[in-house]
GROMACS .gro file of C-alpha atoms in nm:
model
  360
    1MET     CA    1  -5.213  -0.770   8.651
    2PRO     CA    2  -5.167  -1.038   8.452
    3LEU     CA    3  -5.432  -1.191   8.207
    4PRO     CA    4  -5.574  -1.476   8.244
    5PHE     CA    5  -5.275  -1.704   8.248
    6ARG     CA    6  -5.379  -2.040   8.070
    7SER     CA    7  -5.756  -1.893   7.975
    8CYS     CA    8  -5.806  -1.807   7.645
    9PHE     CA    9  -6.120  -1.663   7.699
   10ILE     CA   10  -5.963  -1.289   7.824
   11PRO     CA   11  -6.291  -1.087   7.935
   12GLY     CA   12  -6.348  -0.644   7.898
   13LEU     CA   13  -6.282  -0.671   7.597
   14ALA     CA   14  -6.495  -0.557   7.280
   15GLY     CA   15  -6.351  -0.649   6.925
   16LEU     CA   16  -6.130  -0.953   7.041
   17THR     CA   17  -6.027  -1.299   6.898
   18LEU     CA   18  -5.768  -1.576   6.979
   19ALA     CA   19  -5.554  -1.684   6.676
   20ALA     CA   20  -5.328  -1.880   6.878
   21CYS     CA   21  -5.314  -1.953   7.252
   22THR     CA   22  -5.061  -2.067   7.499
   23THR     CA   23  -5.010  -2.232   7.862
   24ALA     CA   24  -4.816  -2.250   8.038
   25GLU     CA   25  -4.715  -2.531   7.885
   26THR     CA   26  -4.609  -2.442   7.550
   27GLU     CA   27  -4.355  -2.204   7.351
   28VAL     CA   28  -4.598  -2.098   7.110
   29PRO     CA   29  -4.695  -1.721   7.157
   30VAL     CA   30  -5.013  -1.619   7.286
   31GLU     CA   31  -5.130  -1.444   6.981
   32VAL     CA   32  -5.401  -1.186   7.145
   33ARG     CA   33  -5.585  -0.953   6.808
   34ILE     CA   34  -5.778  -0.644   6.947
   35ALA     CA   35  -6.029  -0.511   6.638
   36ASN     CA   36  -5.952  -0.159   6.601
   37ALA     CA   37  -5.496  -0.194   6.790
   38THR     CA   38  -5.219  -0.002   6.618
   39PRO     CA   39  -5.056  -0.310   6.411
   40ALA     CA   40  -4.691  -0.354   6.561
   41VAL     CA   41  -4.349  -0.428   6.434
   42THR     CA   42  -4.165  -0.684   6.587
   43VAL     CA   43  -3.835  -0.800   6.757
   44THR     CA   44  -3.656  -1.031   6.932
   45ALA     CA   45  -3.521  -1.091   7.273
   46ARG     CA   46  -3.093  -1.190   7.274
   47GLY     CA   47  -3.109  -1.262   7.601
   48GLU     CA   48  -3.280  -1.399   7.908
   49THR     CA   49  -3.237  -1.440   8.244
   50THR     CA   50  -3.254  -1.794   8.421
   51PRO     CA   51  -3.707  -1.836   8.645
   52VAL     CA   52  -3.768  -1.710   8.881
   53GLY     CA   53  -3.787  -1.947   9.254
   54THR     CA   54  -4.126  -1.964   9.265
   55PRO     CA   55  -4.361  -2.176   8.919
   56ASN     CA   56  -4.730  -2.204   8.821
   57ALA     CA   57  -4.789  -1.906   8.972
   58ASP     CA   58  -4.762  -1.513   8.822
   59ALA     CA   59  -4.456  -1.434   8.982
   60ALA     CA   60  -4.127  -1.251   8.806
   61ASP     CA   61  -4.280  -0.879   8.839
   62ASP     CA   62  -4.023  -0.558   8.758
   63PRO     CA   63  -3.662  -0.523   8.655
   64ALA     CA   64  -3.448  -0.256   8.759
   65ILE     CA   65  -3.074  -0.201   8.553
   66TRP     CA   66  -2.707  -0.092   8.687
   67ARG     CA   67  -2.485  -0.018   8.380
   68ASN     CA   68  -2.139  -0.027   8.493
   69ALA     CA   69  -1.914   0.224   8.297
   70ALA     CA   70  -1.576   0.032   8.399
   71ASN     CA   71  -1.741  -0.271   8.247
   72PRO     CA   72  -2.024  -0.253   8.046
   73ALA     CA   73  -2.097  -0.645   8.010
   74ALA     CA   74  -2.061  -0.705   8.429
   75SER     CA   75  -2.343  -0.411   8.433
   76LEU     CA   76  -2.637  -0.674   8.719
   77ILE     CA   77  -2.977  -0.606   8.720
   78VAL     CA   78  -3.230  -0.753   8.943
   79GLY     CA   79  -3.519  -0.858   8.902
   80THR     CA   80  -3.843  -0.878   9.125
   81ASP     CA   81  -4.014  -1.250   9.221
   82LYS     CA   82  -4.320  -1.085   9.387
   83LYS     CA   83  -4.451  -1.416   9.643
   84ALA     CA   84  -4.034  -1.425   9.763
   85GLY     CA   85  -3.761  -1.143   9.725
   86LEU     CA   86  -3.542  -1.016   9.474
   87TYR     CA   87  -3.241  -1.151   9.196
   88VAL     CA   88  -2.979  -1.002   9.025
   89TYR     CA   89  -2.862  -1.136   8.692
   90GLY     CA   90  -2.596  -1.097   8.527
   91LEU     CA   91  -2.584  -1.011   8.158
   92ASP     CA   92  -2.568  -1.350   8.066
   93GLY     CA   93  -2.912  -1.436   8.263
   94LYS     CA   94  -2.749  -1.583   8.550
   95THR     CA   95  -2.875  -1.631   8.930
   96ARG     CA   96  -2.558  -1.428   9.057
   97ASP     CA   97  -2.836  -1.382   9.408
   98PHE     CA   98  -3.134  -1.328   9.569
   99LEU     CA   99  -3.200  -1.215   9.935
  100ASP     CA  100  -3.582  -1.358  10.100
  101ALA     CA  101  -3.732  -1.069  10.146
  102GLY     CA  102  -4.060  -1.145  10.145
  103ARG     CA  103  -4.336  -0.996   9.903
  104VAL     CA  104  -4.176  -0.734   9.706
  105ASN     CA  105  -4.381  -0.550   9.366
  106ASN     CA  106  -4.141  -0.273   9.214
  107VAL     CA  107  -3.764  -0.265   9.164
  108ASP     CA  108  -3.550   0.018   9.114
  109LEU     CA  109  -3.167   0.189   9.209
  110ARG     CA  110  -2.989   0.446   9.210
  111ASP     CA  111  -2.616   0.507   9.229
  112GLY     CA  112  -2.451   0.787   9.404
  113VAL     CA  113  -2.594   0.707   9.650
  114ALA     CA  114  -2.455   0.724  10.059
  115ILE     CA  115  -2.589   0.463  10.198
  116ASN     CA  116  -2.353   0.426  10.574
  117GLY     CA  117  -2.130   0.683  10.511
  118GLN     CA  118  -1.995   0.657  10.145
  119ASN     CA  119  -2.175   0.631   9.787
  120GLY     CA  120  -2.312   0.287   9.701
  121ILE     CA  121  -2.610   0.217   9.472
  122LEU     CA  122  -2.931   0.205   9.618
  123VAL     CA  123  -3.181  -0.024   9.569
  124VAL     CA  124  -3.538   0.054   9.639
  125ALA     CA  125  -3.835  -0.214   9.693
  126SER     CA  126  -4.206  -0.215   9.728
  127ASP     CA  127  -4.315  -0.447  10.104
  128ARG     CA  128  -4.647  -0.508   9.997
  129ASN     CA  129  -4.567  -0.780  10.297
  130ASP     CA  130  -4.859  -0.577  10.536
  131VAL     CA  131  -5.076  -0.491  10.273
  132ALA     CA  132  -5.291  -0.289  10.556
  133ASN     CA  133  -4.990  -0.037  10.550
  134ALA     CA  134  -4.692   0.028  10.244
  135LYS     CA  135  -4.334  -0.020  10.327
  136LEU     CA  136  -4.038   0.042  10.163
  137ALA     CA  137  -3.752  -0.222  10.194
  138LEU     CA  138  -3.472  -0.069  10.150
  139PHE     CA  139  -3.046  -0.288  10.070
  140ARG     CA  140  -2.762  -0.184   9.928
  141LEU     CA  141  -2.613  -0.308   9.542
  142ASP     CA  142  -2.235  -0.504   9.627
  143SER     CA  143  -2.100  -0.375   9.205
  144ALA     CA  144  -1.839  -0.629   9.267
  145THR     CA  145  -1.988  -0.936   9.474
  146ALA     CA  146  -2.289  -0.904   9.241
  147LYS     CA  147  -2.458  -0.941   9.634
  148LEU     CA  148  -2.754  -0.785   9.867
  149THR     CA  149  -2.754  -0.700  10.148
  150ALA     CA  150  -3.097  -0.568  10.352
  151LEU     CA  151  -3.101  -0.170  10.507
  152GLY     CA  152  -3.442  -0.205  10.638
  153LYS     CA  153  -3.769  -0.066  10.547
  154VAL     CA  154  -3.953   0.278  10.595
  155ASP     CA  155  -4.288   0.333  10.669
  156ALA     CA  156  -4.491   0.548  10.262
  157GLY     CA  157  -4.922   0.513  10.409
  158ALA     CA  158  -5.154   0.312  10.440
  159GLY     CA  159  -5.248   0.107  10.162
  160GLU     CA  160  -5.077  -0.187   9.949
  161ALA     CA  161  -4.772  -0.147   9.840
  162TYR     CA  162  -4.702  -0.184   9.424
  163GLY     CA  163  -4.524   0.043   9.247
  164VAL     CA  164  -4.201   0.222   9.226
  165CYS     CA  165  -3.903   0.477   9.071
  166MET     CA  166  -3.631   0.669   9.247
  167TYR     CA  167  -3.549   1.020   9.112
  168LYS     CA  168  -3.191   1.105   9.187
  169ALA     CA  169  -3.276   1.552   9.265
  170GLN     CA  170  -2.977   1.754   9.433
  171GLU     CA  171  -3.161   1.787   9.739
  172ALA     CA  172  -3.244   1.431   9.860
  173THR     CA  173  -3.309   1.125   9.643
  174TYR     CA  174  -3.667   1.021   9.635
  175ALA     CA  175  -3.893   0.732   9.660
  176PHE     CA  176  -4.210   0.742   9.457
  177ILE     CA  177  -4.506   0.490   9.577
  178VAL     CA  178  -4.823   0.462   9.397
  179LEU     CA  179  -5.058   0.216   9.643
  180LYS     CA  180  -5.291  -0.053   9.427
  181ASP     CA  181  -5.605   0.274   9.530
  182GLY     CA  182  -5.386   0.484   9.303
  183THR     CA  183  -5.217   0.686   9.560
  184ILE     CA  184  -4.901   0.814   9.496
  185HIS     CA  185  -4.602   0.928   9.794
  186GLN     CA  186  -4.320   1.105   9.735
  187VAL     CA  187  -4.072   0.959  10.023
  188ALA     CA  188  -3.806   1.167  10.082
  189LEU     CA  189  -3.531   0.828  10.162
  190ASP     CA  190  -3.204   0.864  10.348
  191ALA     CA  191  -2.937   0.587  10.406
  192SER     CA  192  -2.681   0.749  10.537
  193GLY     CA  193  -2.701   0.648  10.843
  194ALA     CA  194  -2.680   0.295  11.049
  195THR     CA  195  -3.094   0.313  11.022
  196PRO     CA  196  -3.260   0.388  10.670
  197THR     CA  197  -3.570   0.670  10.720
  198GLY     CA  198  -3.814   0.835  10.515
  199ARG     CA  199  -4.075   1.069  10.526
  200ILE     CA  200  -4.313   1.154  10.294
  201VAL     CA  201  -4.298   1.496  10.162
  202ARG     CA  202  -4.567   1.484   9.925
  203SER     CA  203  -4.899   1.292   9.755
  204MET     CA  204  -5.073   1.307   9.464
  205LYS     CA  205  -5.436   1.083   9.339
  206LEU     CA  206  -5.512   0.893   9.081
  207GLY     CA  207  -5.900   0.708   9.020
  208THR     CA  208  -5.825   0.409   9.022
  209GLN     CA  209  -5.521   0.097   9.032
  210SER     CA  210  -5.151   0.186   8.901
  211GLU     CA  211  -4.863   0.080   8.972
  212GLY     CA  212  -4.541   0.147   8.690
  213CYS     CA  213  -4.375   0.415   8.682
  214ALA     CA  214  -4.095   0.568   8.564
  215VAL     CA  215  -3.855   0.933   8.672
  216ASP     CA  216  -3.635   1.140   8.436
  217ASP     CA  217  -3.391   1.271   8.646
  218ARG     CA  218  -3.346   1.561   8.385
  219THR     CA  219  -3.648   1.695   8.394
  220GLY     CA  220  -3.744   1.671   8.702
  221ILE     CA  221  -4.065   1.393   8.570
  222LEU     CA  222  -4.258   1.116   8.674
  223TYR     CA  223  -4.439   0.882   8.360
  224VAL     CA  224  -4.742   0.672   8.633
  225ALA     CA  225  -4.903   0.405   8.436
  226GLU     CA  226  -5.314   0.376   8.544
  227GLU     CA  227  -5.429   0.062   8.396
  228ASP     CA  228  -5.743   0.083   8.222
  229VAL     CA  229  -5.699   0.458   8.219
  230GLY     CA  230  -5.361   0.536   8.064
  231LEU     CA  231  -5.055   0.678   8.111
  232TRP     CA  232  -4.996   1.060   8.305
  233ARG     CA  233  -4.749   1.259   8.374
  234PHE     CA  234  -4.664   1.464   8.756
  235ASP     CA  235  -4.397   1.704   8.829
  236ALA     CA  236  -4.176   1.532   9.067
  237ARG     CA  237  -4.038   1.821   9.202
  238ALA     CA  238  -4.061   1.776   9.579
  239THR     CA  239  -4.206   2.154   9.556
  240GLY     CA  240  -4.440   2.089   9.192
  241SER     CA  241  -4.742   2.017   9.091
  242THR     CA  242  -4.961   1.712   9.256
  243ALA     CA  243  -5.240   1.838   8.893
  244PRO     CA  244  -5.211   1.476   8.668
  245THR     CA  245  -5.203   1.536   8.256
  246LYS     CA  246  -5.273   1.280   8.009
  247ILE     CA  247  -5.006   1.201   7.741
  248ALA     CA  248  -5.260   0.835   7.612
  249ALA     CA  249  -5.567   0.623   7.734
  250ALA     CA  250  -5.539   0.305   7.727
  251ASP     CA  251  -5.797   0.281   7.472
  252SER     CA  252  -5.767  -0.048   7.265
  253LYS     CA  253  -5.545   0.071   6.983
  254ASN     CA  254  -5.235   0.234   7.064
  255LEU     CA  255  -5.272   0.106   7.419
  256VAL     CA  256  -5.472  -0.151   7.510
  257MET     CA  257  -5.492  -0.245   7.848
  258ASP     CA  258  -5.385  -0.361   8.109
  259ALA     CA  259  -5.067  -0.086   8.066
  260GLU     CA  260  -4.798  -0.179   8.299
  261GLY     CA  261  -4.456  -0.124   8.299
  262VAL     CA  262  -4.325   0.273   8.254
  263ALA     CA  263  -3.922   0.280   8.164
  264ILE     CA  264  -3.774   0.597   7.940
  265ALA     CA  265  -3.504   0.634   7.735
  266PRO     CA  266  -3.369   1.003   7.785
  267ILE     CA  267  -3.173   1.143   7.484
  268GLY     CA  268  -3.040   1.511   7.563
  269GLU     CA  269  -3.051   1.714   7.777
  270LYS     CA  270  -3.506   1.665   7.740
  271ASP     CA  271  -3.573   1.476   7.421
  272GLY     CA  272  -3.664   1.067   7.436
  273TYR     CA  273  -3.941   0.870   7.468
  274VAL     CA  274  -4.167   0.752   7.701
  275LEU     CA  275  -4.214   0.299   7.642
  276VAL     CA  276  -4.559   0.137   7.834
  277SER     CA  277  -4.648  -0.233   7.890
  278SER     CA  278  -4.974  -0.247   7.662
  279GLN     CA  279  -5.067  -0.624   7.834
  280GLY     CA  280  -5.345  -0.651   7.692
  281ASP     CA  281  -5.232  -0.680   7.335
  282ASN     CA  282  -4.863  -0.793   7.439
  283ALA     CA  283  -4.682  -0.491   7.298
  284TYR     CA  284  -4.436  -0.211   7.459
  285VAL     CA  285  -4.556   0.132   7.325
  286VAL     CA  286  -4.397   0.410   7.242
  287TYR     CA  287  -4.402   0.759   7.322
  288ASN     CA  288  -4.231   1.083   7.191
  289MET     CA  289  -4.151   1.280   7.574
  290ARG     CA  290  -4.138   1.614   7.351
  291ASP     CA  291  -4.475   1.678   7.342
  292ASP     CA  292  -4.625   1.315   7.442
  293SER     CA  293  -4.696   1.238   7.031
  294TYR     CA  294  -4.763   0.829   6.961
  295VAL     CA  295  -4.446   0.740   6.807
  296GLY     CA  296  -4.414   0.359   6.812
  297ARG     CA  297  -4.511  -0.064   6.887
  298PHE     CA  298  -4.374  -0.345   6.897
  299ARG     CA  299  -4.350  -0.730   7.028
  300VAL     CA  300  -4.125  -0.973   7.159
  301VAL     CA  301  -4.175  -1.226   6.975
  302ASN     CA  302  -4.018  -1.593   6.925
  303GLY     CA  303  -3.654  -1.679   6.739
  304ALA     CA  304  -3.391  -1.832   6.964
  305ILE     CA  305  -3.568  -1.709   7.295
  306GLY     CA  306  -3.866  -1.711   7.317
  307GLY     CA  307  -4.100  -1.438   7.321
  308SER     CA  308  -4.267  -1.229   7.670
  309GLU     CA  309  -4.653  -1.256   7.702
  310GLU     CA  310  -4.866  -1.060   7.936
  311THR     CA  311  -4.550  -0.857   8.047
  312ASP     CA  312  -4.521  -0.598   8.362
  313GLY     CA  313  -4.277  -0.470   8.416
  314ILE     CA  314  -4.008  -0.378   8.188
  315GLU     CA  315  -3.651  -0.163   8.198
  316LEU     CA  316  -3.456   0.026   8.007
  317MET     CA  317  -3.115   0.206   7.988
  318LEU     CA  318  -2.907   0.340   7.669
  319GLY     CA  319  -2.580   0.318   7.660
  320ASP     CA  320  -2.321   0.106   7.557
  321PHE     CA  321  -2.357  -0.281   7.759
  322GLY     CA  322  -2.117  -0.491   7.538
  323PRO     CA  323  -2.102  -0.645   7.222
  324ALA     CA  324  -2.508  -0.867   7.280
  325TYR     CA  325  -2.622  -0.481   7.375
  326PRO     CA  326  -2.415  -0.173   7.224
  327GLY     CA  327  -2.618   0.096   7.206
  328GLY     CA  328  -2.930   0.037   7.520
  329LEU     CA  329  -3.148  -0.279   7.735
  330PHE     CA  330  -3.488  -0.287   7.681
  331ILE     CA  331  -3.533  -0.525   7.985
  332ALA     CA  332  -3.932  -0.702   7.964
  333GLN     CA  333  -4.053  -0.971   8.264
  334ASP     CA  334  -4.206  -1.224   8.081
  335GLY     CA  335  -4.566  -1.429   8.232
  336HIS     CA  336  -4.545  -1.750   7.995
  337ASN     CA  337  -4.224  -1.834   7.997
  338ALA     CA  338  -4.285  -2.178   7.812
  339ALA     CA  339  -4.320  -2.400   8.046
  340ALA     CA  340  -4.022  -2.291   8.293
  341ALA     CA  341  -4.139  -2.046   8.560
  342GLN     CA  342  -4.147  -1.684   8.465
  343ASN     CA  343  -3.853  -1.443   8.381
  344PHE     CA  344  -3.722  -1.193   8.198
  345LYS     CA  345  -3.595  -1.121   7.826
  346LEU     CA  346  -3.277  -0.929   7.714
  347VAL     CA  347  -3.379  -0.722   7.436
  348ALA     CA  348  -3.070  -0.464   7.242
  349TRP     CA  349  -3.243  -0.094   7.184
  350ASP     CA  350  -3.016  -0.077   6.854
  351ASP     CA  351  -3.316  -0.350   6.775
  352ILE     CA  352  -3.594  -0.134   6.895
  353ILE     CA  353  -3.490   0.128   6.750
  354LYS     CA  354  -3.395  -0.027   6.403
  355ALA     CA  355  -3.754  -0.191   6.392
  356LEU     CA  356  -3.976   0.162   6.434
  357GLY     CA  357  -3.752   0.332   6.213
  358LEU     CA  358  -3.559   0.620   6.499
  359PRO     CA  359  -3.212   0.758   6.446
  360ARG     CA  360  -2.996   0.638   6.561
   0.00000   0.00000   0.00000
């Protein structure tokens, strides 16, 4: 849920002052100061995507990354314009494809999934064209042409579709769809035939509005952000417990509500980091997977490329992405982007860990 787009008054946050206010016509970042918020280090983006096609609106929302192992610089980004459809971008930020899919909110993908008789890249988006009946929209991404092909939709329960993240387990490929009221359905997907199918295998529940999520395929852990409450984890296994465990509270210190996008940085067999968009003060918070401890906070500020503010979706993938992003790629939706429509900012993971003082 974005903060007010042009207003300098943000209700519901005690102890807040604004040193500067950004409108859509200026590149000066919103400087939100929460009285008790933990300080954040700063980094700058090395790239950005072209703006989405919907102007003067909260439109860009969530990115997903496909890494080309054979040619990392030819990797692709899929991003949502939640008013219009899906974009595919190159690492140069240029649009490679757009597919009119209507109101698709969040997106995720997995490679090596059976699609129409052969393995490919399966892209899944939360489809909210019908706010009363959630659906998952499935697509195939052609890595050679950077084109998306619609495969079909599967039912995902009553309610408004909001967040989505994928889980590739040994027995099946799943999508977790997060409904706006905090209900989470785990859907087993089958795209191997002419028409994709989906089956809800179990459901979980958080108490209030939730959206951002990410799954660690190594450990079978699902991370979900409850916007005004904090960050939770669940057992992602279809046979696992449905009880949540709180990792961090949205306490206006480390994590300032709204808690929005979630991304992971898996390292080794079990270690790594979980990142959450602290939308309330334009920051990103990092937690240690091993013990849920707080690691640090950072912001993406203006440099040669503008910073990012009021971020909804984020994504992170480690590994070589070419000369500009040798250690990994972090992507953040930018809720302002000066006078243009919203877009996505690209940040080198190496820059983030250096700013936070983390080991490489």
